[in-house]
Amino acid sequence: MAQRTATGTRARRTGATIEDVAAAAGVSNATVSRAIRGLPRVAQPTRTRILEIAKTLGYTPSASATGLATGRTRSIGVVTSSLRHPAYSAALEGAEKALHQREYSLILLHHPHLPTSPQPHTNLNMLRRRVDALLILGARTLGQNQIEQFIRDGIPCIVIRMHNEQDDGIQIQAAVTAICHLVQLGHADLVLFQDGATTGFQLRLKARGLEHCANALNAAGIRPREIRVETRSAAIRNSRKAFSRLWAETGPKPTAIVCASDEIALGVLLEAGHIGITIPKDLSIVGMDGQNLSEALGLTSVSHQPARRANAGIHRLLDALEGDHGITYAGESSPELVIRQSTAPRKQERA
């Protein structure tokens, strides 16, 4: 009965296996896998011979067979602290697109940042056994100790900083880009609606060694006023309230507002329309982070390109993984200004 079962199994098997190719070429299974995947440490004559034999035998490698031969899963873990924020969703889409192009699978782990309770380790330990590398969305998503443990385990990690990282150089660049755009349009009375968790803009400029930016603004008579907006609970509602208080104050009104996120900008747009302010005739508005929301609203925004950065990070991660170069880290990309209908030159009669 056992013999019939074994014979029946062989009869049902279709197509050549990696063992067949290895036996015909006189090499190991791992060498066949490396040759077919284009990995290093295979001599070119050997690679050519293996590819010819695989073609003759009709061998098509499977992800599971490759994993058994190489000890890899061909799966990449993506750890994110948010599933709802559009910037994180865009980054996930960019990562998935890159993985699909390279024939890797994506394993997603939602790991919210919870400062008031211990970080759970169970899911991270499970993830460690199922992936070849990690893309981490957000510098605060995992602790440094956890990242170092993954690296000690031989799992490459890349951290992609997101738009809301505190004291993030990209956020500073975005704010400077937005202000320069408005200054070029003739605006001098500017207000910055900042995330309540961030430090002052001028202090952050100096902390980044950008005193020249602060000095240039001061020389032009531009001293942006800063207003804090609590974003953790309700960014849109709180920014509406902040704008309402600002516009109710006596004295000259600002001609332009830079918002730390597109959500904050949406609150400003809604409240401005409620009060009867025409955008951009009476007030120019710039958002930051470049969500899909900004395109729908016609909002000029400084995009942090989360999808593009995550896509590039995955490609760099896989290049290092498949080339056995060890650990690599994602570089930052400059924010990109997308001009739409919410900004216009300052009205001359206000001069």
Coordinates of C-alpha atoms in Angstrom, one line a residue:
M1 CA 0.0 0.0 0.0
A2 CA 2.9 2.4 0.9
Q3 CA 4.6 1.6 -2.5
R4 CA 1.4 2.3 -4.4
T5 CA 0.9 5.6 -2.6
A6 CA 4.5 6.6 -3.4
T7 CA 4.1 5.5 -7.0
G8 CA 0.9 7.4 -7.2
T9 CA 2.5 10.5 -5.8
R10 CA 5.3 10.4 -8.4
A11 CA 2.7 9.8 -11.1
R12 CA 0.8 12.9 -10.1
R13 CA 3.9 15.1 -9.9
T14 CA 4.1 17.3 -13.0
G15 CA 7.1 19.3 -14.2
A16 CA 10.7 19.3 -13.2
T17 CA 11.8 20.2 -9.7
I18 CA 14.8 22.1 -8.4
E19 CA 16.4 18.7 -7.4
D20 CA 16.1 17.6 -11.1
V21 CA 17.9 20.6 -12.3
A22 CA 20.6 20.4 -9.6
A23 CA 21.2 16.7 -10.4
A24 CA 21.5 17.3 -14.1
A25 CA 23.8 20.2 -13.6
G26 CA 25.9 18.5 -10.9
V27 CA 25.4 21.4 -8.4
S28 CA 23.4 22.0 -5.1
N29 CA 19.8 23.1 -4.9
A30 CA 21.0 26.4 -3.4
T31 CA 23.3 27.0 -6.4
V32 CA 20.4 26.4 -8.8
S33 CA 18.2 28.9 -6.8
R34 CA 21.0 31.6 -6.8
A35 CA 21.6 31.1 -10.5
I36 CA 18.0 31.4 -11.5
R37 CA 17.4 34.4 -9.3
G38 CA 20.5 36.2 -10.6
L39 CA 22.2 36.3 -7.2
P40 CA 26.0 36.6 -6.8
R41 CA 28.6 33.9 -6.0
V42 CA 27.7 31.8 -9.1
A43 CA 30.3 31.6 -11.9
Q44 CA 28.8 32.8 -15.2
P45 CA 29.5 29.5 -17.1
T46 CA 27.8 27.6 -14.3
R47 CA 24.8 30.0 -14.3
T48 CA 24.5 29.7 -18.1
R49 CA 24.5 25.9 -17.9
I50 CA 21.9 25.8 -15.1
L51 CA 19.6 28.2 -17.0
E52 CA 19.9 26.0 -20.2
I53 CA 19.1 22.8 -18.2
A54 CA 16.2 24.5 -16.4
K55 CA 14.7 25.6 -19.7
T56 CA 15.2 22.2 -21.3
L57 CA 13.5 20.4 -18.3
G58 CA 10.8 23.0 -18.2
Y59 CA 11.5 23.9 -14.6
T60 CA 9.6 26.9 -13.1
P61 CA 10.8 27.9 -9.6
S62 CA 8.2 28.4 -6.9
A63 CA 8.5 30.8 -4.1
S64 CA 8.3 27.9 -1.5
A65 CA 11.0 25.9 -3.3
T66 CA 13.2 29.0 -3.4
G67 CA 12.6 29.6 0.2
L68 CA 13.6 26.1 1.2
A69 CA 16.8 26.2 -0.9
T70 CA 17.9 29.6 0.3
G71 CA 16.4 29.9 3.8
R72 CA 14.4 32.9 2.6
T73 CA 10.6 33.5 2.6
R74 CA 10.5 36.1 -0.2
S75 CA 8.2 38.1 2.1
I76 CA 8.9 41.6 3.4
G77 CA 7.3 42.9 6.6
V78 CA 5.9 46.4 6.6
V79 CA 5.3 47.7 10.1
T80 CA 3.1 50.8 10.4
S81 CA 1.7 52.7 13.4
S82 CA -1.3 53.9 11.4
L83 CA -3.8 52.3 9.0
R84 CA -6.0 55.4 8.7
H85 CA -3.8 58.3 7.9
P86 CA -3.6 58.9 4.2
A87 CA 0.2 59.4 4.2
Y88 CA 0.7 55.9 5.7
S89 CA -1.8 54.4 3.2
A90 CA 0.1 56.0 0.3
A91 CA 3.3 54.6 1.6
L92 CA 1.8 51.1 1.9
E93 CA 0.7 51.4 -1.8
G94 CA 4.1 52.4 -2.9
A95 CA 5.8 49.6 -1.0
E96 CA 3.3 47.0 -2.3
K97 CA 3.9 48.2 -5.9
A98 CA 7.7 47.7 -5.5
L99 CA 7.3 44.3 -3.9
H100 CA 4.9 43.2 -6.7
Q101 CA 7.5 44.2 -9.3
R102 CA 10.2 42.1 -7.5
E103 CA 7.8 39.2 -6.9
Y104 CA 7.9 39.5 -3.1
S105 CA 5.0 39.2 -0.8
L106 CA 4.0 41.9 1.8
I107 CA 3.2 41.0 5.4
L108 CA 1.6 43.9 7.2
L109 CA 1.8 44.5 10.9
H110 CA -0.2 47.3 12.6
H111 CA 1.9 48.3 15.6
P112 CA 0.4 51.5 17.0
H113 CA 2.6 53.8 19.1
L114 CA 1.1 53.5 22.6
P115 CA 3.3 55.5 25.1
T116 CA 1.0 54.8 28.0
S117 CA 1.2 51.0 27.7
P118 CA 3.9 48.4 27.1
Q119 CA 4.7 47.7 23.5
P120 CA 3.5 44.2 22.5
H121 CA 6.3 41.8 21.5
T122 CA 4.3 38.7 20.5
N123 CA 3.5 39.9 16.9
L124 CA 7.0 41.1 16.4
N125 CA 8.4 37.8 17.3
M126 CA 6.0 36.0 14.9
L127 CA 7.0 38.5 12.2
R128 CA 10.7 37.8 12.7
R129 CA 10.2 34.2 11.6
R130 CA 8.1 35.0 8.5
V131 CA 10.0 37.8 6.7
D132 CA 13.4 38.4 5.1
A133 CA 13.5 42.2 5.8
L134 CA 11.5 45.0 7.4
L135 CA 10.2 48.3 6.1
I136 CA 9.2 50.5 9.1
L137 CA 6.9 53.4 8.5
G138 CA 7.6 56.1 11.0
A139 CA 10.6 56.7 13.2
R140 CA 8.5 56.2 16.3
T141 CA 6.8 53.0 15.2
L142 CA 9.4 50.7 16.7
G143 CA 11.9 51.4 19.4
Q144 CA 15.6 51.5 18.7
N145 CA 16.1 48.4 20.8
Q146 CA 13.6 46.4 18.8
I147 CA 15.2 47.6 15.5
E148 CA 18.7 46.6 16.7
Q149 CA 17.4 43.2 17.7
F150 CA 16.1 42.6 14.2
I151 CA 19.4 43.6 12.8
R152 CA 21.3 41.3 15.2
D153 CA 19.0 38.5 13.9
G154 CA 20.2 39.2 10.4
I155 CA 17.0 40.9 9.2
P156 CA 17.7 44.2 7.3
C157 CA 15.6 47.1 8.4
I158 CA 14.7 50.4 6.7
V159 CA 12.9 53.2 8.5
I160 CA 10.9 55.7 6.5
R161 CA 10.3 59.0 8.3
M162 CA 6.7 60.1 7.9
H163 CA 5.4 63.6 7.6
N164 CA 4.5 64.1 11.2
E165 CA 7.9 63.1 12.7
Q166 CA 8.8 65.6 15.4
D167 CA 11.7 67.9 14.5
D168 CA 12.0 66.1 11.2
G169 CA 14.2 67.8 8.7
I170 CA 11.8 67.0 5.9
Q171 CA 9.0 69.0 7.7
I172 CA 11.4 72.0 8.0
Q173 CA 12.2 71.8 4.3
A174 CA 8.5 71.6 3.5
A175 CA 7.7 74.7 5.6
V176 CA 10.5 76.6 4.0
T177 CA 9.3 75.6 0.6
A178 CA 5.8 76.7 1.3
I179 CA 7.0 80.1 2.8
C180 CA 9.2 80.7 -0.2
H181 CA 6.4 80.1 -2.6
L182 CA 4.2 82.6 -0.8
V183 CA 6.9 85.2 -0.5
Q184 CA 7.5 85.0 -4.2
L185 CA 3.8 85.8 -4.6
G186 CA 4.3 88.9 -2.6
H187 CA 2.9 87.8 0.7
A188 CA 4.6 89.1 3.9
D189 CA 1.9 88.7 6.5
L190 CA 2.1 85.0 7.1
V191 CA 0.7 82.7 9.8
L192 CA 1.9 79.1 10.5
F193 CA -0.6 76.7 11.8
Q194 CA 1.6 74.1 13.5
D195 CA 1.0 70.7 15.0
G196 CA 0.7 71.3 18.7
A197 CA 3.4 68.7 19.4
T198 CA 6.1 70.5 17.5
T199 CA 8.5 73.1 18.7
G200 CA 8.6 76.7 17.3
F201 CA 9.5 77.1 13.6
Q202 CA 12.3 79.7 14.2
L203 CA 13.9 77.4 16.9
R204 CA 13.7 74.5 14.6
L205 CA 15.4 76.4 11.8
K206 CA 18.3 77.3 14.1
A207 CA 18.5 73.7 15.5
R208 CA 18.9 72.5 11.9
G209 CA 21.6 75.1 11.2
L210 CA 19.4 77.1 8.9
E211 CA 20.0 80.5 10.5
H212 CA 20.3 81.9 6.9
C213 CA 16.6 81.1 6.3
A214 CA 15.6 82.9 9.5
N215 CA 17.8 85.9 8.7
A216 CA 16.5 86.1 5.1
L217 CA 12.9 86.2 6.4
N218 CA 13.8 88.8 9.0
A219 CA 15.6 90.9 6.4
A220 CA 12.5 90.9 4.2
G221 CA 10.4 92.0 7.1
I222 CA 8.7 88.6 7.3
R223 CA 8.2 87.2 10.8
P224 CA 5.6 84.4 10.5
R225 CA 3.3 84.2 13.4
E226 CA 2.9 80.7 14.8
I227 CA -0.4 79.2 16.1
R228 CA -0.5 75.7 17.7
V229 CA -3.3 73.3 16.7
E230 CA -3.9 70.2 18.7
T231 CA -4.1 67.4 16.0
R232 CA -4.2 64.2 18.0
S233 CA -8.0 64.3 18.6
A234 CA -9.6 66.4 15.9
A235 CA -7.2 68.3 13.6
I236 CA -10.0 69.7 11.3
R237 CA -12.3 70.9 14.1
N238 CA -9.4 72.4 16.1
S239 CA -8.0 74.2 13.1
R240 CA -11.4 75.7 12.3
K241 CA -11.6 77.0 15.9
A242 CA -8.0 78.4 15.7
F243 CA -8.7 80.2 12.4
S244 CA -12.0 81.6 13.8
R245 CA -10.2 83.1 16.8
L246 CA -7.4 84.4 14.5
W247 CA -9.8 86.2 12.2
A248 CA -11.8 87.7 15.0
E249 CA -8.8 89.5 16.4
T250 CA -8.4 93.2 15.7
G251 CA -5.7 94.6 13.5
P252 CA -4.3 93.6 10.1
K253 CA -5.3 90.2 8.8
P254 CA -2.7 87.8 7.4
T255 CA -2.7 87.4 3.6
A256 CA -1.5 83.8 3.6
I257 CA -1.4 80.7 5.9
V258 CA 0.9 77.7 5.9
C259 CA -0.6 74.6 7.5
A260 CA 1.4 71.7 9.0
S261 CA -0.9 69.2 7.3
D262 CA -3.6 69.0 4.7
E263 CA -6.1 68.1 7.4
I264 CA -5.3 71.4 9.2
A265 CA -5.6 73.2 5.9
L266 CA -9.0 71.6 5.3
G267 CA -10.2 73.1 8.6
V268 CA -9.0 76.5 7.6
L269 CA -10.7 76.3 4.2
L270 CA -14.0 75.3 5.8
E271 CA -14.0 78.0 8.4
A272 CA -12.8 80.6 5.8
G273 CA -15.8 79.7 3.6
H274 CA -18.1 79.9 6.6
I275 CA -17.0 83.4 7.4
G276 CA -17.2 84.5 3.8
I277 CA -13.5 84.7 2.9
T278 CA -12.7 84.0 -0.7
I279 CA -9.8 81.7 -1.4
P280 CA -7.3 82.7 -2.9
K281 CA -8.6 86.2 -3.5
D282 CA -8.6 87.2 0.1
L283 CA -6.3 84.6 1.6
S284 CA -3.8 82.1 0.2
I285 CA -3.4 78.7 1.9
V286 CA -0.7 76.0 1.6
G287 CA -0.9 72.6 3.2
M288 CA 1.8 70.0 3.8
D289 CA 2.0 66.3 3.2
G290 CA 0.3 66.1 -0.2
Q291 CA -2.6 63.8 0.5
N292 CA -5.1 62.9 -2.1
L293 CA -7.4 65.2 -0.2
S294 CA -5.3 68.2 -1.3
E295 CA -5.9 67.4 -5.0
A296 CA -9.6 67.1 -4.5
L297 CA -9.8 70.5 -2.7
G298 CA -7.5 72.3 -5.2
L299 CA -5.1 72.9 -2.3
T300 CA -1.5 74.0 -3.0
S301 CA 0.5 71.5 -0.9
V302 CA 4.1 70.5 -0.2
S303 CA 4.1 66.7 -0.8
H304 CA 6.5 64.5 1.2
Q305 CA 6.0 61.8 -1.4
P306 CA 5.3 58.9 1.0
A307 CA 4.5 56.5 -1.8
R308 CA 7.6 57.3 -3.8
R309 CA 9.9 57.1 -0.7
A310 CA 8.5 53.8 0.4
N311 CA 8.8 52.4 -3.1
A312 CA 12.4 53.5 -3.3
G313 CA 13.0 52.1 0.2
I314 CA 11.7 48.7 -0.8
H315 CA 13.9 48.6 -3.9
R316 CA 17.0 49.6 -1.9
L317 CA 16.2 47.0 0.7
L318 CA 15.8 44.2 -1.8
D319 CA 18.9 45.2 -3.7
A320 CA 20.9 44.9 -0.5
L321 CA 19.1 41.6 0.5
E322 CA 19.5 39.9 -2.8
G323 CA 23.1 41.2 -3.3
D324 CA 24.1 40.2 0.2
H325 CA 25.3 43.7 1.0
G326 CA 23.9 43.6 4.5
I327 CA 22.0 46.6 6.0
T328 CA 20.9 49.6 4.1
Y329 CA 19.1 52.7 5.0
A330 CA 16.6 54.8 3.1
G331 CA 17.7 58.3 2.1
E332 CA 15.4 61.2 2.4
S333 CA 13.9 63.0 -0.6
S334 CA 13.2 66.7 -0.9
P335 CA 9.6 67.8 -0.5
E336 CA 7.8 68.7 -3.8
L337 CA 5.6 71.8 -4.1
V338 CA 2.4 71.2 -6.0
I339 CA 0.7 74.5 -6.9
R340 CA -3.1 74.5 -7.2
Q341 CA -5.9 76.9 -6.8
S342 CA -5.5 77.9 -3.2
T343 CA -2.6 80.4 -3.7
A344 CA -2.4 83.6 -5.7
P345 CA -0.4 86.8 -5.7
R346 CA -1.1 89.2 -2.9
K347 CA -3.6 91.9 -3.7
Q348 CA -1.8 95.2 -4.3
E349 CA -4.3 97.2 -2.3
R350 CA -3.2 95.5 0.8
A351 CA 0.4 96.7 0.4

